[in-house]
Structures are given as C-alpha cells and as structure tokens.
Amino acid sequence: MSSLPRRAKVQVQGVLPKDEFSSFSELSSASEEDDKEDSAWEPQKKVPRSHKQPSPKESKPKRMPRVKKNTPQISDDSEVVVKEELNSSVAIADTALEDRKNKLDTVQTLKTAKTKRKCSAQPHAAQRTKKLKVDEETSKASNLEGESNSSETPSTSTMWGGTCKKEENEDDFTFGQSPLKKMKTETCTQGQPVKFPANANNIKEEVEMNWDIVQVLSERTNIEPWVCANTIRLFNDDNTIPFIIRYRKELINNLDADSLREVQQTLEELRAVAKKVHSTIQKIKKEGKMSECLLKAMLNCKTFEELEHVSAPYKTGSKGTKAQRARQLGLEGAARALLEKPGELSLLSYIRPDVKGLSTLQDIEIGVQHILADMIAKDKDTLDFIRNLCQNRHVCIQSSLAKVSSKKVNEKDVDKFLLYQHFSCNIRSIHHHQILAINRGENLKVLTVKVNISDGVKDEFCRWCIQNRWRPRGFARPELMKILRDSLNDSFKRLIYPLLCREFRAKLTSDAEKESVMMFGRNLRQLLLTSPVPGRTLMGVDPGYKHGCKLAIISPTSQILHTDVVYLHCGQGFREAEKIKRLLLNFNCSTVVIGNGTACRETEAYFADLIMKNYFAPLDVVYCIVSEAGASIYSVSPEANKEMPGLDPNLRSAVSIARRVQDPLAELVKIEPKHIGVGMYQHDVSQTLLKATLDSVVEECVSFVGVDINICSEVLLRHIAGLNANRAKNIIEWREKNGPFINREQLKKVKGLGPKSFQQCAGFIRINQEYIRTFCSQQTESSGQIQGVAVTSSADIEVTNEKQGKKKSKTAVNVLLKPNPLDQTCIHPESYDIAMRFLSSIGGTLYEIGKPEMQQKINSFLEKEGMEKIAERLQTTVHTLQVIIDGLSQPESFDFRTDFDKPDFKRSIVCLEDLQVGTVLTGKVENATLFGIFVDIGVGKSGLIPIRNVTEAKLSKTKKRRSLGLGPGERVEVQVLNIDIPRSRITLDLIRVL
C-alpha cells in the first residue's frame, strides 16, 4: 500500500472526543504489551482476536452489561487523576497514569477472555467475512501508524492532554464501530475535541459500497466533507443534536440545528439504501443469479430508485425481462461480438428453426437488440451522462385534469386543483408546495402527472453513445449499425426514460417533503420558544355555545385555583358577567386567555365589550387569543388524567389554554407535536420523518431552555437530550425517595443513567442554588459546609466523590451534599476545571456568578487578553470558552425566551367589514408556509402575506433569528392589499417586523 500524507493521522484523531481517544489508545496499548517486537505488519497479528468479535446484531445486548461491570474501575482512576491535577497544578501525575493503565490492562484482559468464550460457536463463514473487513481496516491503520510520530493535535483539556500525546500512535481507533460502541459507556468526554483536518474523511461503514458516504453526504447537503465526516462520527457515538450544537461547535463548523438534522436524515437514508443493497445481493446470490457486472452495478446504487431499476429482473417470481430471455437463448455472445468484433459476427449462424425466438433472422436481431438495450440502461457511465445532460437541458413536469371515466371524483376536489389543471414548470424552478399539491391531486385521481424530456436530449444522448461509449471496435456493417441504433432508441424509451421520470419525481417529492417537515419544525420551534408570561394569575376560557364556556383560574405557579362553566351565548350573558367579575376580583386576576376554537369571536366580542365599558373596575383587564390546537386531545390523555385527576376533561382544556400563556414550552410538550397544527401538507409527508424531526425540535427547545431538576415535571424532563421516558421516571423516583438533587454529580446515582446519558444531559439540567441553600440550611450536619471557602472549592472536591464513596461512606455523604454554583449555569461538567481556572485568572469567585461585577471582570479581561489568547492559555477552544463566559455572565434566572415575542394582549376588537384597502394594522403570525405567512389581525379571519412580499430587507436584524423568515408568535406590521369578503380572504403586505 502506498504511504499516506502525514496529516491523515491528525485528521482521524480529531474525530473522537479527547478522553475517549485517550482511553481507547490505552486499551489498545494494553493488548499490545505481549507483542512489543512486532514488525510493520502488526495489525495481522491482531486479526485472530478481532475477527472473533460478536456480529453487530449480538454486540449491543451482550456487550453493554460487561461494560457496566468495569465502569467503576475506570471512573475511579479518572477521578484520581483529576484530583491530582487540581491540587498540584500538574497536567497529569505519572503515578496516576500507571495506576490507570494497570486497571485498563485488567479490564481489557477480562473483556478479551469473555469475547473469545462467547464467540467460539460463531460459524466459520461469518468469521471469514469479519476477517476481511478487519484486514482492510487494520492495513489502513498500520499505514497511518508509522507516519504519525511527528503529528500533534492541540489538547483542549488539561485533564487528558498528556495521555493523548503519549498514546497518539495507536492504531485501534480505525477499527470501525465496534470499539466505539464498547467505549462510549465507559468514559465521559472531558474537554472539547479539536477540529480535525480537511482530508481525513475515510469512514468505515458497517456496509461497504462502491461510493464514499462522506462524499455523497457532502454533495447532497452542500456541507464541507470534513464537517460531514465529523458529524457522522459524532452521531455514531450517540451524541444528541442539542449536545453537539452547544458543546461541539468547532467540530461541525457552527452548523445550526436544522442543517445538522438534515445531515442526520440524509445519512440515515444513505445507510438504509446500503443495507437494502446488501440484503438484495444476498437474496440474488442464494438464487445463483449473481454476476460480476450485476454486483458492481448494485454496489454503485445510491438511491432506492436505482436499486429497483437494477434488481427488478432478478426478483423472485419475476418472469424475467426481454434481455434475460434473449440471454437464455444464448444470444449474449452475439451482442458482445457486435461491439467488440463486428467484422466476425454472423447472425445467420444463430438461426435454429425449431427453437422459438431463434427461428428467423428478425427474431435474432430483436433478441440482440434487447440485450444491448439492457446493457446500455445498466451502464453507470451512460446513466451519469444522461443525468448530467438533463441537468443542463429543459426538463419540465406537467399536470392536467385526469380523464375520469369509471370513478367519479368529488367536484369540490376538482375545484381545489384549478391551478394545476393545465400546469407546466421546469423541474429546477418548481416550488416545493406545488410538488406536494400535484402529488395530492394525483393521489385523489384528479390530476395526471408526467415528466417531459425534450427530443433534443434523446438525440444528443444517442449521438454520444454511437460516437463514444457504445461505438463498435471495428467496421460494422449497416445492418449491424441499425441494430445498435434501434437498441439505443429502445433502451432510452423503454428503460432509461421511465427510470429518469421515477428519479426526478422521487427527488422532487423527497425534497418537498423534507422542506415541508423542516418548515413545520421551524414553526414549532418558534411556538415553543414563545416568551412566557410568569407571575400573573390567569383565567383560561375554552369557548363554546350550547355547552357553555369553560373557565379555569390558575395561580402564578400554575396551580388550579378555581374552575367553572358560564353560558355567555344563550341569552344569559348579563347574569354571567356578574359571576366572571366576582371571580376576577376574588382572585385578583386581570388577564383573560381565550382559546381560538368554536365561539371564539363571540366570546372575544363579549369580553371586549365589557372591558370597553370598564365593567371590571378597579381591575384593568386585558385578553389575548391563543391556539387551542391539541387541547382537546390532551384533556383526555393519560398524562392529563394523572396530572388533574377527577377534573372534567372540558375543564382540563381551559387549564391547558391558560398555561399555554404562562409557560408555553412546559405545556406544549405534553401534546404530540403534529397536533399543534403549524405545518403544511403534514398528512401527505412521511410520518416517520415528521415524527423524528418534530421530536428532535422539541428536544432541542427543552434542552436549550434548560430545566430545574428539582421542580420540573416528568413530561418535560423526558425531552432533555440524553434522557427518555424511563430515565425521566427514574430521576423523579430518585428525587421523591432521596430529596432534591444537590449537584449534577448525583445524577450518576440514578438507575439507568450511565456515563453517556450523563454526558448528554448534564449541561441542560439546572440546579437552583437558592433552593438548595434553603434545603441545606435545614440539614444541621451540612449547614456549616456551604459557607465561605467550602463553596469556592466545591468543584475540586465533588469530582472525587465517587471514589471516596466506596472507601469512606461518611465523606461521600458530605461531598454529595456540596452544592456547586456552576450547576446553575449552561457550563458542562466536563469544562468545570477550565471554568475554575478562568475564574482564578480574572480574580472572580463562584459567589459572583451572574452578577454585574462578574460581567465587568470578564469584559476587562477580554479587552486586555483577547478570546483566542485566553483559550490557548487554558488549552481549550474559543467555542468552549464562550460557553463558559455565557454561563458565568448570565443571571441565575436567565431565560433566553425573553428575546422572543409575548402574546398580543388586547382590549378591543375589529370586524372584517371595518377593513379597507391601505389600512395599516399590527398582527401576530399564526402559521408560516412555503407560499406565504398567515397573520391574525384580529378580525376573525387570518390574512395572507404572499411569500414574494417577505423580503430580507423587511425582516428585523436586531432579533436573534434562527432562519430567514417569520414564525408563529411574531408580531408584524402589515398593510391591507386586497379584501375578498365573499371568500373571506385578506391579502396583506409586510411592512416590518415589530
């Protein structure tokens, strides 16, 4: 093998977080102690051990328990190392390293013995397959090993810096996914990994293909290859999107959550294709139909459409293609001879009068033509040429009214698709919502859709094939050239054109679905991050006619104070007004929240009229309208029954409506995201993709806002990155049994929450220090330990609590009850050491977190030194340092949702008839789609701002925007352009974002 550039080694190293790489290197070095005199071809000696590892299917259930047994041993030593460093200001003590290495040797020996015992019964065929994969990977690793001695990567954590540099030349880290899976539950990332160079994009996938997954991913997502390579490795190591976005920014080049989610979805799609390809190959091999050409063609497939095209003739039960039947008659030799030795070909010699299909010269010519057409349609270079040609030529998609004869279509459906009954558009300029509309019309059998490729494309394609790719290697007689031309025409019309149509339609639909789902995700994020309205007593109103309006009054802490039903629209309005006034005065409530469902406008008019008459004096009452989407579904759910037992489901809806204003995030996470109703064509898109994206957006929002572990609900907790329903339940049970969490380290004591889960969730969990101080003051034993110097040094002590917990239970209890003020910040525990050193550099203390004096010290220090220089001195990255600075500067009760818009509180109402063209109004965005923005302007019907009227110049530059465009909840100033009263349509122009 040729030697690789020296930078290749550095690139691969940057993939893993530092401490995982370090531990991984030490494990591999432990296995090499008996082979110190190995030659350059060292990996071969490791193959007998490696290829006996369990198959991927068995690896997870068998490996995880063994890892957990060994975990305490590794964590013990790591904690000793950290303690040494913090107390003596030395990078890593040599004795600590030796102790750690001895422990890891024992762990590795035990693991190897167990693995060999468990895998002794593996079939020999599976072992041979595994050996081939390991050979390829280890040979590449050995090349990298010899050239990495002079390469060094900057350490981002002083805890592990020395170890990483000593162990850099180990090669086990290229062994694919198994070692990563083995290690990810044993260690917890310490510090920030470095950005690894741009040419280390070689990633070994479980399923090998003829294309590079990093390159294909980069092409499809328009993201640099090194970022894609890093992202794949991060996802392989089970990192969550919120964790990557906040704590691994330098590895993904500052990608936002939506882009990262797109990479993840595309990666899963490519892996699904690769998996399907290999399962199809195995089926065809079993049937004995596999050939070298077919195998190559299948391993080249990048989409399900390509795979379907290549594998369709070989499906079980298929009668076979025309080309297959011709091959069975023995005409493949004639077809190849026409291309390679046309001068020696005599078709007359193939005539067999008694054999059907060979009886006449015409039959033989048709058979050869079918074989050539099949060869052309399956050739990779030919397909690449026609695809590139279509990219540069006019290809349009057309839809027309279907000729319905047997089945009658609903006339209302036909009217809905009036725009698409004579529609034609270039596939490069068609909008996503148009594709979704056309697909819906086709599914309802209202529209007929086709892709139109011009004749010029076909002519140029045939010319290129004759003159280049399929040109015979010698003089071909005219009758043979005619067969070749007929083959090209037949191949294009019967095989290539349908394939291109399927590919274009699939690509357009896939892109449109993804954009629709991403739009839903952006809207959902905007809705979840609506600014809360804390500290108010609220009255929630679920409007209704016959069954009355349901009322619920909730306290500033979301407790239910009173529930009732009033009948405002049955001639009893005046009498009920007295009851409402009495309730508002009794509970000192001046804010009414009305759901936007049935009878909303009448209820709004009722309250607006009373407010205008100053009926509720001395209270200055205001009201707002909120979406009640999903409230009815939630009110009858098991969660609602558990939270509000014995309460009528209709009254639960009123409670939910009020809480949506008080804390939108905490309330809306209780509802399945697709029921919130801020999407577009959400029922036409892949439901799996929609659910995965929306769940990911909810996780992102909840994680970035953060939760107070001691007061949050189980429903909210399960959406934190790294947690799920079971872990959230275990945390709540632990809290109920043992009292409140004093620090983040106690999370490790919760059942089912291992090092990896702790790593992912720790930074998003907050521990309110005021609450903890109150709790600790009640504990006589620990009351003196939370004052003065003890608090300042808590970060040093708490790291070692687990080791001491085993030897001295008393000390462990004392240490566990040490609050750490850093636990109320967004700083990750892996960076506590860096944060403490930064604090000592600026002369600050933990008492000053979130106070103005801390901000002043940080600002003066940054002006004096600069971010880059400080990060270099602390041996971390600029991104990590920024997170630390944010965490130290933000006040204790900081909530970044305050940057977003609050609900629009009103006192009066406007009617549709009152509007005039040119009127300037303020409104609130209700929903954003790919064709326009729907705005509630308070007239009972939302107006539409066409997407062409939403320009970048009109959008606010001062607000923190996650994407170009408007989202639900934002307040805008608009001008009325057109009013269509019969159809209740209002067209608006965007003036500015408020």
PDB file of C-alpha atoms in Angstrom, residues 394-502:
ATOM      1  CA  HIS A 394     -35.101  21.869 -20.228  1.00  0.00           C
ATOM      2  CA  VAL A 395     -36.969  19.135 -18.347  1.00  0.00           C
ATOM      3  CA  CYS A 396     -40.454  20.046 -17.167  1.00  0.00           C
ATOM      4  CA  ILE A 397     -43.173  18.469 -15.063  1.00  0.00           C
ATOM      5  CA  GLN A 398     -46.732  18.749 -16.375  1.00  0.00           C
ATOM      6  CA  SER A 399     -50.115  18.140 -14.773  1.00  0.00           C
ATOM      7  CA  SER A 400     -53.553  18.080 -16.363  1.00  0.00           C
ATOM      8  CA  LEU A 401     -57.094  17.109 -15.405  1.00  0.00           C
ATOM      9  CA  ALA A 402     -57.440  13.330 -15.342  1.00  0.00           C
ATOM     10  CA  LYS A 403     -59.925  11.679 -17.665  1.00  0.00           C
ATOM     11  CA  VAL A 404     -62.136  10.090 -15.063  1.00  0.00           C
ATOM     12  CA  SER A 405     -64.496   7.555 -16.560  1.00  0.00           C
ATOM     13  CA  SER A 406     -65.009   4.642 -14.186  1.00  0.00           C
ATOM     14  CA  LYS A 407     -64.826   6.530 -10.881  1.00  0.00           C
ATOM     15  CA  LYS A 408     -66.480   9.847 -10.183  1.00  0.00           C
ATOM     16  CA  VAL A 409     -64.350  12.369  -8.341  1.00  0.00           C
ATOM     17  CA  ASN A 410     -65.802  14.846  -5.872  1.00  0.00           C
ATOM     18  CA  GLU A 411     -66.373  18.176  -7.625  1.00  0.00           C
ATOM     19  CA  LYS A 412     -65.023  20.080  -4.631  1.00  0.00           C
ATOM     20  CA  ASP A 413     -61.710  18.259  -5.053  1.00  0.00           C
ATOM     21  CA  VAL A 414     -61.593  19.244  -8.733  1.00  0.00           C
ATOM     22  CA  ASP A 415     -62.129  22.915  -7.846  1.00  0.00           C
ATOM     23  CA  LYS A 416     -59.306  22.822  -5.307  1.00  0.00           C
ATOM     24  CA  PHE A 417     -56.819  21.914  -8.045  1.00  0.00           C
ATOM     25  CA  LEU A 418     -57.923  24.562 -10.532  1.00  0.00           C
ATOM     26  CA  LEU A 419     -54.388  25.997 -10.666  1.00  0.00           C
ATOM     27  CA  TYR A 420     -52.886  22.648 -11.666  1.00  0.00           C
ATOM     28  CA  GLN A 421     -55.304  21.524 -14.381  1.00  0.00           C
ATOM     29  CA  HIS A 422     -53.077  22.973 -17.130  1.00  0.00           C
ATOM     30  CA  PHE A 423     -49.785  23.300 -15.318  1.00  0.00           C
ATOM     31  CA  SER A 424     -46.236  23.079 -16.646  1.00  0.00           C
ATOM     32  CA  CYS A 425     -42.994  24.079 -14.925  1.00  0.00           C
ATOM     33  CA  ASN A 426     -39.264  23.418 -15.202  1.00  0.00           C
ATOM     34  CA  ILE A 427     -38.198  20.907 -12.554  1.00  0.00           C
ATOM     35  CA  ARG A 428     -35.375  23.256 -11.495  1.00  0.00           C
ATOM     36  CA  SER A 429     -37.731  26.164 -10.716  1.00  0.00           C
ATOM     37  CA  ILE A 430     -40.844  24.431  -9.373  1.00  0.00           C
ATOM     38  CA  HIS A 431     -41.731  25.242  -5.749  1.00  0.00           C
ATOM     39  CA  HIS A 432     -41.978  22.616  -3.045  1.00  0.00           C
ATOM     40  CA  HIS A 433     -45.614  23.355  -2.203  1.00  0.00           C
ATOM     41  CA  GLN A 434     -46.517  22.937  -5.901  1.00  0.00           C
ATOM     42  CA  ILE A 435     -44.992  19.448  -5.924  1.00  0.00           C
ATOM     43  CA  LEU A 436     -46.971  18.486  -2.818  1.00  0.00           C
ATOM     44  CA  ALA A 437     -50.181  19.879  -4.314  1.00  0.00           C
ATOM     45  CA  ILE A 438     -49.638  17.980  -7.596  1.00  0.00           C
ATOM     46  CA  ASN A 439     -48.937  14.750  -5.695  1.00  0.00           C
ATOM     47  CA  ARG A 440     -52.094  15.178  -3.643  1.00  0.00           C
ATOM     48  CA  GLY A 441     -54.148  15.769  -6.802  1.00  0.00           C
ATOM     49  CA  GLU A 442     -52.638  12.663  -8.401  1.00  0.00           C
ATOM     50  CA  ASN A 443     -53.421  10.547  -5.321  1.00  0.00           C
ATOM     51  CA  LEU A 444     -57.036  11.769  -5.404  1.00  0.00           C
ATOM     52  CA  LYS A 445     -57.141  10.808  -9.115  1.00  0.00           C
ATOM     53  CA  VAL A 446     -57.965  14.402 -10.062  1.00  0.00           C
ATOM     54  CA  LEU A 447     -54.689  15.067 -11.904  1.00  0.00           C
ATOM     55  CA  THR A 448     -52.471  13.214 -14.344  1.00  0.00           C
ATOM     56  CA  VAL A 449     -48.763  13.995 -13.980  1.00  0.00           C
ATOM     57  CA  LYS A 450     -45.855  13.355 -16.348  1.00  0.00           C
ATOM     58  CA  VAL A 451     -42.238  14.427 -16.786  1.00  0.00           C
ATOM     59  CA  ASN A 452     -41.413  15.779 -20.244  1.00  0.00           C
ATOM     60  CA  ILE A 453     -37.851  15.346 -21.561  1.00  0.00           C
ATOM     61  CA  SER A 454     -37.282  17.081 -24.898  1.00  0.00           C
ATOM     62  CA  ASP A 455     -36.393  15.170 -28.077  1.00  0.00           C
ATOM     63  CA  GLY A 456     -33.130  17.119 -28.273  1.00  0.00           C
ATOM     64  CA  VAL A 457     -31.915  15.326 -25.142  1.00  0.00           C
ATOM     65  CA  LYS A 458     -32.650  11.943 -26.689  1.00  0.00           C
ATOM     66  CA  ASP A 459     -30.921  12.839 -29.977  1.00  0.00           C
ATOM     67  CA  GLU A 460     -27.794  14.103 -28.232  1.00  0.00           C
ATOM     68  CA  PHE A 461     -27.743  11.041 -25.992  1.00  0.00           C
ATOM     69  CA  CYS A 462     -27.956   8.620 -28.930  1.00  0.00           C
ATOM     70  CA  ARG A 463     -25.273  10.554 -30.828  1.00  0.00           C
ATOM     71  CA  TRP A 464     -22.890  10.393 -27.839  1.00  0.00           C
ATOM     72  CA  CYS A 465     -23.480   6.659 -27.385  1.00  0.00           C
ATOM     73  CA  ILE A 466     -22.805   5.853 -31.067  1.00  0.00           C
ATOM     74  CA  GLN A 467     -19.689   8.009 -31.274  1.00  0.00           C
ATOM     75  CA  ASN A 468     -18.187   7.326 -27.831  1.00  0.00           C
ATOM     76  CA  ARG A 469     -19.408   4.859 -25.220  1.00  0.00           C
ATOM     77  CA  TRP A 470     -21.022   2.193 -27.448  1.00  0.00           C
ATOM     78  CA  ARG A 471     -19.030   2.631 -30.610  1.00  0.00           C
ATOM     79  CA  PRO A 472     -18.095  -0.774 -32.154  1.00  0.00           C
ATOM     80  CA  ARG A 473     -14.371  -1.602 -32.090  1.00  0.00           C
ATOM     81  CA  GLY A 474     -14.124  -2.086 -35.808  1.00  0.00           C
ATOM     82  CA  PHE A 475     -16.057  -1.688 -39.021  1.00  0.00           C
ATOM     83  CA  ALA A 476     -19.716  -2.660 -38.549  1.00  0.00           C
ATOM     84  CA  ARG A 477     -21.941  -3.417 -41.495  1.00  0.00           C
ATOM     85  CA  PRO A 478     -25.012  -1.151 -41.958  1.00  0.00           C
ATOM     86  CA  GLU A 479     -27.414  -3.842 -40.759  1.00  0.00           C
ATOM     87  CA  LEU A 480     -25.439  -4.167 -37.510  1.00  0.00           C
ATOM     88  CA  MET A 481     -25.353  -0.387 -37.012  1.00  0.00           C
ATOM     89  CA  LYS A 482     -29.114  -0.370 -37.491  1.00  0.00           C
ATOM     90  CA  ILE A 483     -29.447  -2.947 -34.659  1.00  0.00           C
ATOM     91  CA  LEU A 484     -27.253  -0.725 -32.462  1.00  0.00           C
ATOM     92  CA  ARG A 485     -29.324   2.397 -33.188  1.00  0.00           C
ATOM     93  CA  ASP A 486     -32.560   0.523 -32.580  1.00  0.00           C
ATOM     94  CA  SER A 487     -31.071  -0.731 -29.286  1.00  0.00           C
ATOM     95  CA  LEU A 488     -30.270   2.823 -28.207  1.00  0.00           C
ATOM     96  CA  ASN A 489     -33.778   4.067 -29.069  1.00  0.00           C
ATOM     97  CA  ASP A 490     -35.375   1.081 -27.343  1.00  0.00           C
ATOM     98  CA  SER A 491     -33.158   1.466 -24.267  1.00  0.00           C
ATOM     99  CA  PHE A 492     -33.966   5.174 -23.928  1.00  0.00           C
ATOM    100  CA  LYS A 493     -37.702   4.842 -24.488  1.00  0.00           C
ATOM    101  CA  ARG A 494     -38.392   1.605 -22.593  1.00  0.00           C
ATOM    102  CA  LEU A 495     -35.796   1.642 -19.805  1.00  0.00           C
ATOM    103  CA  ILE A 496     -33.892   4.911 -19.313  1.00  0.00           C
ATOM    104  CA  TYR A 497     -36.751   7.413 -19.717  1.00  0.00           C
ATOM    105  CA  PRO A 498     -39.019   5.685 -17.122  1.00  0.00           C
ATOM    106  CA  LEU A 499     -36.035   5.476 -14.752  1.00  0.00           C
ATOM    107  CA  LEU A 500     -35.330   9.200 -15.153  1.00  0.00           C
ATOM    108  CA  CYS A 501     -39.009  10.033 -14.584  1.00  0.00           C
ATOM    109  CA  ARG A 502     -39.057   7.984 -11.382  1.00  0.00           C
TER     110      ARG A 502
END
